[in-house]
Short mmCIF file of C-alpha atoms in Angstrom, two decimals:
data_model
loop_
_atom_site.label_atom_id
_atom_site.label_comp_id
_atom_site.label_asym_id
_atom_site.label_seq_id
_atom_site.Cartn_x
_atom_site.Cartn_y
_atom_site.Cartn_z
CA MET A 1445 15.44 -3.82 -20.40
CA GLU A 1446 15.12 -0.06 -19.87
CA LEU A 1447 17.71 1.52 -17.59
CA THR A 1448 14.90 3.06 -15.54
CA THR A 1449 13.72 -0.46 -14.69
CA VAL A 1450 17.29 -1.57 -13.98
CA TRP A 1451 17.81 1.26 -11.51
CA PHE A 1452 14.45 0.68 -9.85
CA ALA A 1453 15.55 -2.93 -9.32
CA LEU A 1454 18.98 -1.85 -8.04
CA ILE A 1455 17.38 0.51 -5.52
CA ALA A 1456 15.16 -2.36 -4.36
CA ILE A 1457 18.30 -4.49 -3.87
CA LEU A 1458 19.97 -1.71 -1.88
CA TRP A 1459 16.97 -1.39 0.43
CA ALA A 1460 16.76 -5.16 0.81
CA GLY A 1461 20.46 -5.24 1.77
CA TYR A 1462 19.94 -2.40 4.23
CA PHE A 1463 16.99 -4.08 5.94
CA LEU A 1464 18.89 -7.38 6.06
CA LEU A 1465 22.07 -5.94 7.60
CA GLU A 1466 20.89 -2.92 9.57
CA GLY A 1467 17.85 -4.93 10.65
CA PHE A 1468 19.83 -7.04 13.11
CA ASP A 1469 21.69 -3.91 14.26
CA PHE A 1470 18.38 -2.32 15.20
CA GLY A 1471 17.23 -5.56 16.78
CA VAL A 1472 20.31 -5.75 18.99
CA GLY A 1473 19.77 -2.14 20.08
CA VAL A 1474 16.10 -2.70 20.87
CA LEU A 1475 16.96 -5.82 22.91
CA LEU A 1476 19.71 -4.10 24.90
CA PRO A 1477 17.55 -3.63 28.05
CA VAL A 1478 15.92 -7.05 27.60
CA LEU A 1479 18.98 -9.32 27.30
CA GLY A 1480 21.68 -7.10 28.80
CA ARG A 1481 21.43 -7.63 32.55
CA ASP A 1482 24.61 -5.73 33.44
CA ASN A 1483 27.26 -3.61 31.78
CA ARG A 1484 29.37 -6.58 30.67
CA GLU A 1485 26.44 -8.23 28.91
CA ARG A 1486 25.39 -4.98 27.26
CA ARG A 1487 28.97 -4.46 26.08
CA LEU A 1488 28.95 -7.99 24.71
CA MET A 1489 25.78 -7.23 22.74
CA ILE A 1490 27.20 -4.01 21.35
CA ASN A 1491 30.47 -5.71 20.46
CA THR A 1492 28.61 -8.19 18.22
CA ILE A 1493 27.69 -5.32 15.89
CA GLY A 1494 30.58 -2.99 16.72
CA PRO A 1495 32.76 -3.83 13.70
CA VAL A 1496 29.92 -3.75 11.16
CA TRP A 1497 27.13 -1.34 12.11
CA ASP A 1498 28.59 1.70 10.36
CA GLY A 1499 29.31 -0.33 7.23
CA ASN A 1500 25.71 -1.54 7.25
CA GLU A 1501 24.48 2.05 7.20
CA VAL A 1502 26.33 2.62 3.93
CA TRP A 1503 23.53 0.72 2.18
CA VAL A 1504 20.92 3.36 3.03
CA ILE A 1505 23.29 6.16 2.03
CA VAL A 1506 23.88 4.53 -1.35
CA ALA A 1507 20.14 3.87 -1.73
CA GLY A 1508 19.42 7.54 -1.08
CA GLY A 1509 22.18 8.66 -3.46
CA ALA A 1510 20.98 6.28 -6.18
CA THR A 1511 17.43 7.57 -5.79
CA PHE A 1512 18.64 11.18 -6.03
CA ALA A 1513 20.66 10.50 -9.19
CA ALA A 1514 18.36 8.03 -10.97
CA PHE A 1515 14.95 9.37 -9.94
CA PRO A 1516 15.40 13.00 -8.84
CA GLU A 1517 11.64 13.73 -8.94
CA TRP A 1518 11.00 10.78 -6.61
CA TYR A 1519 13.77 11.91 -4.29
CA ALA A 1520 12.48 15.49 -4.15
CA THR A 1521 8.87 14.49 -3.47
CA LEU A 1522 9.85 11.84 -0.94
CA PHE A 1523 12.14 14.05 1.11
CA SER A 1524 9.81 17.04 1.06
CA GLY A 1525 6.65 15.08 1.86
CA PHE A 1526 8.28 12.79 4.43
CA TYR A 1527 10.55 15.48 5.84
CA LEU A 1528 9.67 15.11 9.53
CA PRO A 1529 9.79 11.29 9.80
CA LEU A 1530 13.00 11.16 7.75
CA LEU A 1531 14.50 13.88 9.95
CA LEU A 1532 13.57 11.86 13.05
CA ILE A 1533 15.26 8.80 11.52
CA LEU A 1534 18.39 10.81 10.73
CA VAL A 1535 18.60 12.28 14.23
CA ALA A 1536 18.06 8.83 15.76
CA LEU A 1537 20.85 7.32 13.64
CA ILE A 1538 23.22 10.16 14.56
CA VAL A 1539 22.48 9.84 18.28
CA ARG A 1540 22.88 6.05 18.07
CA GLY A 1541 26.25 6.35 16.32
CA VAL A 1542 27.52 8.87 18.88
CA ALA A 1543 26.34 6.59 21.70
CA PHE A 1544 28.34 3.65 20.34
CA GLU A 1545 31.47 5.77 20.43
CA TYR A 1546 30.93 7.55 23.76
CA ARG A 1547 29.38 5.01 26.13
CA GLY A 1548 32.78 3.59 27.05
CA LYS A 1549 34.63 6.89 27.40
CA ARG A 1550 34.00 7.06 31.15
CA ASP A 1551 33.92 4.32 33.77
CA ASP A 1552 30.65 5.51 35.25
CA ASP A 1553 27.38 3.56 35.39
CA ARG A 1554 25.13 6.62 35.04
CA TRP A 1555 27.13 7.78 32.02
CA ARG A 1556 26.77 4.38 30.35
CA ARG A 1557 23.05 4.10 31.15
CA ARG A 1558 22.37 7.42 29.42
CA TRP A 1559 24.22 6.35 26.27
CA ASP A 1560 22.54 2.94 26.40
CA LEU A 1561 19.18 4.74 26.37
CA CYS A 1562 20.35 6.63 23.27
CA ILE A 1563 21.22 3.32 21.59
CA ILE A 1564 17.81 1.87 22.46
CA VAL A 1565 15.85 4.90 21.22
CA GLY A 1566 18.19 5.32 18.23
CA SER A 1567 17.39 1.75 17.21
CA LEU A 1568 13.68 1.75 18.05
CA VAL A 1569 12.72 4.94 16.18
CA PRO A 1570 14.16 3.95 12.75
CA ALA A 1571 12.90 0.37 13.16
CA VAL A 1572 9.35 1.72 13.35
CA LEU A 1573 9.54 4.71 11.02
CA TRP A 1574 11.11 2.84 8.09
CA GLY A 1575 8.08 0.57 8.08
CA VAL A 1576 5.74 3.55 8.32
CA ALA A 1577 7.52 5.24 5.40
CA PHE A 1578 7.43 2.20 3.14
CA GLY A 1579 3.84 1.52 4.10
CA ASN A 1580 2.87 4.99 2.89
CA ILE A 1581 4.87 4.66 -0.32
CA VAL A 1582 3.14 1.40 -1.23
CA ARG A 1583 -0.30 2.60 -0.12
CA GLY A 1584 -0.03 5.93 -1.93
CA VAL A 1585 0.08 9.49 -0.61
CA ARG A 1586 -1.64 12.77 -1.47
CA LEU A 1587 0.22 14.03 -4.55
CA ASP A 1588 -1.18 16.83 -6.67
CA ALA A 1589 -0.77 17.30 -10.42
CA ASP A 1590 2.69 18.86 -9.85
CA HIS A 1591 3.79 15.76 -7.92
CA GLU A 1592 3.87 17.77 -4.71
CA TYR A 1593 2.84 16.18 -1.42
CA VAL A 1594 -0.22 18.06 -0.16
CA GLY A 1595 -1.01 15.94 2.89
CA GLY A 1596 0.03 16.51 6.48
CA PHE A 1597 2.19 14.62 8.94
CA PHE A 1598 -0.76 12.83 10.53
CA ASP A 1599 -1.90 11.60 7.12
CA LEU A 1600 1.20 9.42 7.20
CA LEU A 1601 0.06 7.81 10.47
CA ASN A 1602 -2.72 5.79 8.85
CA PRO A 1603 -3.56 2.25 10.05
CA TYR A 1604 -1.82 0.46 7.17
CA ALA A 1605 1.43 2.39 7.61
CA LEU A 1606 1.36 1.89 11.39
CA VAL A 1607 0.98 -1.85 10.90
CA GLY A 1608 3.95 -1.60 8.52
CA GLY A 1609 5.97 0.10 11.27
CA LEU A 1610 4.98 -2.57 13.78
CA THR A 1611 5.97 -5.24 11.25
CA THR A 1612 9.47 -3.86 10.66
CA LEU A 1613 9.97 -3.45 14.41
CA ALA A 1614 8.88 -7.05 15.03
CA LEU A 1615 10.99 -8.51 12.21
CA PHE A 1616 14.08 -6.52 13.16
CA THR A 1617 13.75 -7.51 16.82
CA LEU A 1618 13.46 -11.19 15.92
CA HIS A 1619 16.34 -10.85 13.44
CA GLY A 1620 18.45 -9.24 16.17
CA ALA A 1621 17.68 -12.01 18.68
CA VAL A 1622 18.65 -14.67 16.15
CA PHE A 1623 21.82 -12.74 15.30
CA LEU A 1624 22.79 -12.57 18.98
CA ALA A 1625 22.24 -16.32 19.34
CA LEU A 1626 24.46 -16.80 16.29
CA LYS A 1627 27.25 -14.44 17.40
CA THR A 1628 27.51 -15.13 21.13
CA ASP A 1629 28.28 -18.09 23.34
CA GLY A 1630 27.37 -19.19 26.83
CA GLU A 1631 24.41 -17.77 28.73
CA MET A 1632 23.79 -14.93 26.27
CA ARG A 1633 23.44 -17.42 23.43
CA GLU A 1634 20.92 -19.45 25.44
CA ARG A 1635 18.82 -16.43 26.44
CA ALA A 1636 18.83 -14.97 22.95
CA GLY A 1637 17.74 -18.31 21.49
CA LYS A 1638 14.93 -18.68 24.03
CA LEU A 1639 13.76 -15.12 23.37
CA ALA A 1640 13.73 -15.75 19.61
CA ALA A 1641 11.61 -18.86 20.22
CA ARG A 1642 9.11 -16.76 22.21
CA LEU A 1643 9.04 -13.99 19.63
CA ILE A 1644 8.60 -16.06 16.47
CA VAL A 1645 4.84 -16.75 16.71
CA PRO A 1646 3.78 -13.12 17.47
CA VAL A 1647 6.11 -11.92 14.69
CA ILE A 1648 4.53 -14.35 12.22
CA VAL A 1649 1.05 -13.06 13.13
CA ILE A 1650 2.06 -9.39 12.73
CA ALA A 1651 3.97 -9.93 9.49
CA ALA A 1652 1.20 -12.12 8.04
CA ALA A 1653 -1.37 -9.42 8.77
CA PHE A 1654 0.68 -6.76 6.96
CA LEU A 1655 1.51 -8.97 3.97
CA LEU A 1656 -2.10 -10.12 3.64
CA TRP A 1657 -3.35 -6.53 3.81
CA THR A 1658 -0.85 -5.58 1.11
CA ALA A 1659 -1.80 -8.53 -1.11
CA LEU A 1660 -5.52 -7.79 -0.86
CA ALA A 1661 -5.00 -4.11 -1.66
CA HIS A 1662 -2.79 -4.74 -4.71
CA HIS A 1663 -3.71 -7.42 -7.22
CA ASP A 1664 -0.17 -8.19 -8.35
CA VAL A 1665 0.61 -11.85 -8.96
CA ALA A 1666 4.39 -11.47 -8.73
CA GLY A 1667 3.97 -9.54 -5.49
CA TRP A 1668 1.74 -12.28 -4.10
CA ILE A 1669 4.35 -14.92 -4.95
CA LEU A 1670 7.11 -12.99 -3.22
CA MET A 1671 4.93 -12.33 -0.17
CA GLY A 1672 4.13 -16.03 -0.02
CA ALA A 1673 7.82 -16.86 -0.23
CA ALA A 1674 8.54 -14.37 2.58
CA ALA A 1675 5.86 -16.00 4.72
CA VAL A 1676 7.28 -19.48 4.04
CA SER A 1677 10.78 -18.28 5.00
CA LEU A 1678 9.52 -16.84 8.27
CA VAL A 1679 7.65 -20.04 9.13
CA ALA A 1680 10.78 -22.03 8.24
CA ALA A 1681 12.60 -20.13 10.97
CA VAL A 1682 10.41 -21.79 13.63
CA PRO A 1683 11.99 -25.28 13.62
CA ALA A 1684 15.48 -23.82 13.15
CA ILE A 1685 15.08 -21.53 16.17
CA ARG A 1686 13.62 -24.27 18.36
CA ALA A 1687 16.39 -26.69 17.36
CA ARG A 1688 19.02 -24.01 18.15
CA ARG A 1689 20.26 -24.06 14.56
CA GLU A 1690 21.19 -20.39 14.65
CA GLY A 1691 22.78 -20.28 11.20
CA TRP A 1692 19.70 -21.66 9.46
CA ALA A 1693 17.44 -19.47 11.58
CA PHE A 1694 19.42 -16.38 10.58
CA LEU A 1695 19.22 -17.34 6.91
CA ALA A 1696 15.44 -17.76 7.27
CA THR A 1697 14.87 -14.34 8.89
CA ALA A 1698 17.29 -12.75 6.41
CA ALA A 1699 15.39 -14.28 3.48
CA THR A 1700 12.12 -13.05 4.98
CA LEU A 1701 13.33 -9.45 5.07
CA VAL A 1702 14.81 -9.55 1.56
CA LEU A 1703 11.74 -11.18 0.01
CA ALA A 1704 9.38 -8.81 1.81
CA VAL A 1705 11.24 -5.76 0.47
CA PHE A 1706 11.26 -7.22 -3.04
CA ALA A 1707 7.52 -7.91 -2.72
CA LEU A 1708 6.82 -4.28 -1.81
CA PHE A 1709 8.88 -2.96 -4.72
CA VAL A 1710 7.33 -5.39 -7.21
CA THR A 1711 3.89 -4.40 -5.97
CA LEU A 1712 4.84 -0.74 -6.37
CA PHE A 1713 6.22 -1.02 -9.94
CA PRO A 1714 5.92 0.84 -12.31
CA ASN A 1715 5.05 3.52 -9.78
CA VAL A 1716 7.68 4.85 -7.45
CA MET A 1717 5.21 6.93 -5.45
CA PRO A 1718 1.50 6.45 -6.17
CA SER A 1719 -0.94 9.30 -5.67
CA SER A 1720 -4.02 8.63 -3.58
CA ILE A 1721 -5.76 11.62 -5.23
CA ALA A 1722 -5.56 10.55 -8.88
CA ASP A 1723 -3.57 7.95 -10.78
CA ALA A 1724 -2.43 10.64 -13.24
CA ASN A 1725 -0.60 12.39 -10.39
CA SER A 1726 1.52 9.34 -9.52
CA LEU A 1727 5.27 9.30 -9.93
CA THR A 1728 6.49 6.43 -12.10
CA VAL A 1729 9.84 5.07 -13.20
CA THR A 1730 9.33 7.05 -16.40
CA ASN A 1731 8.22 10.51 -15.29
CA ALA A 1732 10.48 10.56 -12.21
CA SER A 1733 13.71 9.39 -13.86
CA ALA A 1734 16.87 11.24 -14.79
CA SER A 1735 18.12 11.55 -18.37
CA PRO A 1736 19.24 8.40 -20.27
CA TYR A 1737 22.81 9.69 -20.31
CA THR A 1738 22.84 10.08 -16.51
CA LEU A 1739 21.51 6.56 -16.06
CA LYS A 1740 24.11 5.19 -18.46
CA VAL A 1741 27.01 6.85 -16.60
CA MET A 1742 25.62 5.64 -13.26
CA THR A 1743 25.38 2.11 -14.59
CA TRP A 1744 29.07 2.02 -15.56
CA VAL A 1745 30.07 3.45 -12.16
CA ALA A 1746 27.93 0.84 -10.39
CA VAL A 1747 29.42 -1.99 -12.47
CA ALA A 1748 32.94 -0.85 -11.56
CA CYS A 1749 32.46 -0.06 -7.86
CA THR A 1750 29.81 -2.46 -6.55
CA PRO A 1751 31.98 -5.63 -6.63
CA ILE A 1752 34.70 -3.83 -4.64
CA VAL A 1753 32.24 -2.74 -1.96
CA LEU A 1754 30.67 -6.20 -1.71
CA LEU A 1755 34.06 -7.91 -1.46
CA TYR A 1756 35.24 -5.52 1.24
CA GLN A 1757 32.10 -5.90 3.33
CA SER A 1758 32.13 -9.69 2.92
CA TRP A 1759 35.76 -9.73 4.05
CA THR A 1760 34.81 -7.67 7.12
CA TYR A 1761 32.16 -10.18 8.15
CA TRP A 1762 34.59 -13.04 7.57
CA VAL A 1763 37.26 -11.46 9.79
CA PHE A 1764 34.77 -10.89 12.64
CA ARG A 1765 32.92 -14.19 12.22
CA LYS A 1766 33.81 -15.79 15.59
CA ARG A 1767 31.42 -16.02 18.50
CA LEU A 1768 31.87 -13.68 21.46
CA SER A 1769 31.38 -14.44 25.14
CA VAL A 1770 31.03 -12.34 28.26
CA ASP A 1771 34.17 -13.98 29.71
CA ARG A 1772 36.28 -11.82 27.40
CA ILE A 1773 34.64 -8.58 28.57
CA PRO A 1774 36.48 -6.78 31.41
CA ALA A 1775 34.46 -6.19 34.57
CA SER A 1776 34.70 -2.39 34.20
CA GLY A 1777 36.37 0.32 32.21
CA GLY A 1778 37.41 0.24 28.58
CA HIS A 1779 35.51 1.04 25.46
CA ALA A 1780 32.16 -0.34 24.42
#
């Protein structure tokens, strides 16, 4: 197998891991005003992701770095053409990270409400814009013969991409509700489970619409199979959620996100960024890749470092595996 194909697959795995892990982070943030009735409950929600959210963001940093090193032409075109939405995502992630650190610095309700709003917006904006970005990548954008993006910002806000943004928001919100039901106990667990049960049918409808639109627009058998598997996984979450089997429900929503990302990348291959102007203008794994020597060095580095990162992150989740309850949250004061 060519190293260009290997690195395309590795980047797909990195994005799948990011959507799986950061997806429930975003979901928890979006649900903060829905499930968090008071400061103690909101602190409980934040504490479920407190030990892991920054580690989860490493996946997108590595995905961006791998794209820059393995496919520099793709990276350059992507970050120049999608500059504004990617900047909005970056600002949202920065504000969200600062809010996690600062909301508990003062024992003041107004102070905490402002930082809670930053967490909500900092979760909502990326949850939508990642779907919009990937929708445009799969659909194709206006690239000229020099592989330069010649469209405008509003060209990115087409119906297909907007449905993609709604889909990621819906899936992440459901994933976050299931995660909260899995990680908490008592009343929060009950409310999160009931909310997940109410969300599952609308999420299935939205996700099915996006996957069907993608399948009809791209006649790729492997992509169809993966989209079908993603749909089956999402439907399988229904009985698990209703039976309060949070572990199985989380595995089902996690599998849905991973399979959906794989389906989009398989549908995209061998392109990395199709041109909607002319097929000859498209960026592919061949014309966008770095030199063979660069890919070879990167492969050896990845082989050496990836197991260490995976073991460390797995150990982190194992250490913080226990359920949390609002009874352990002080009535006031302290950090978030």
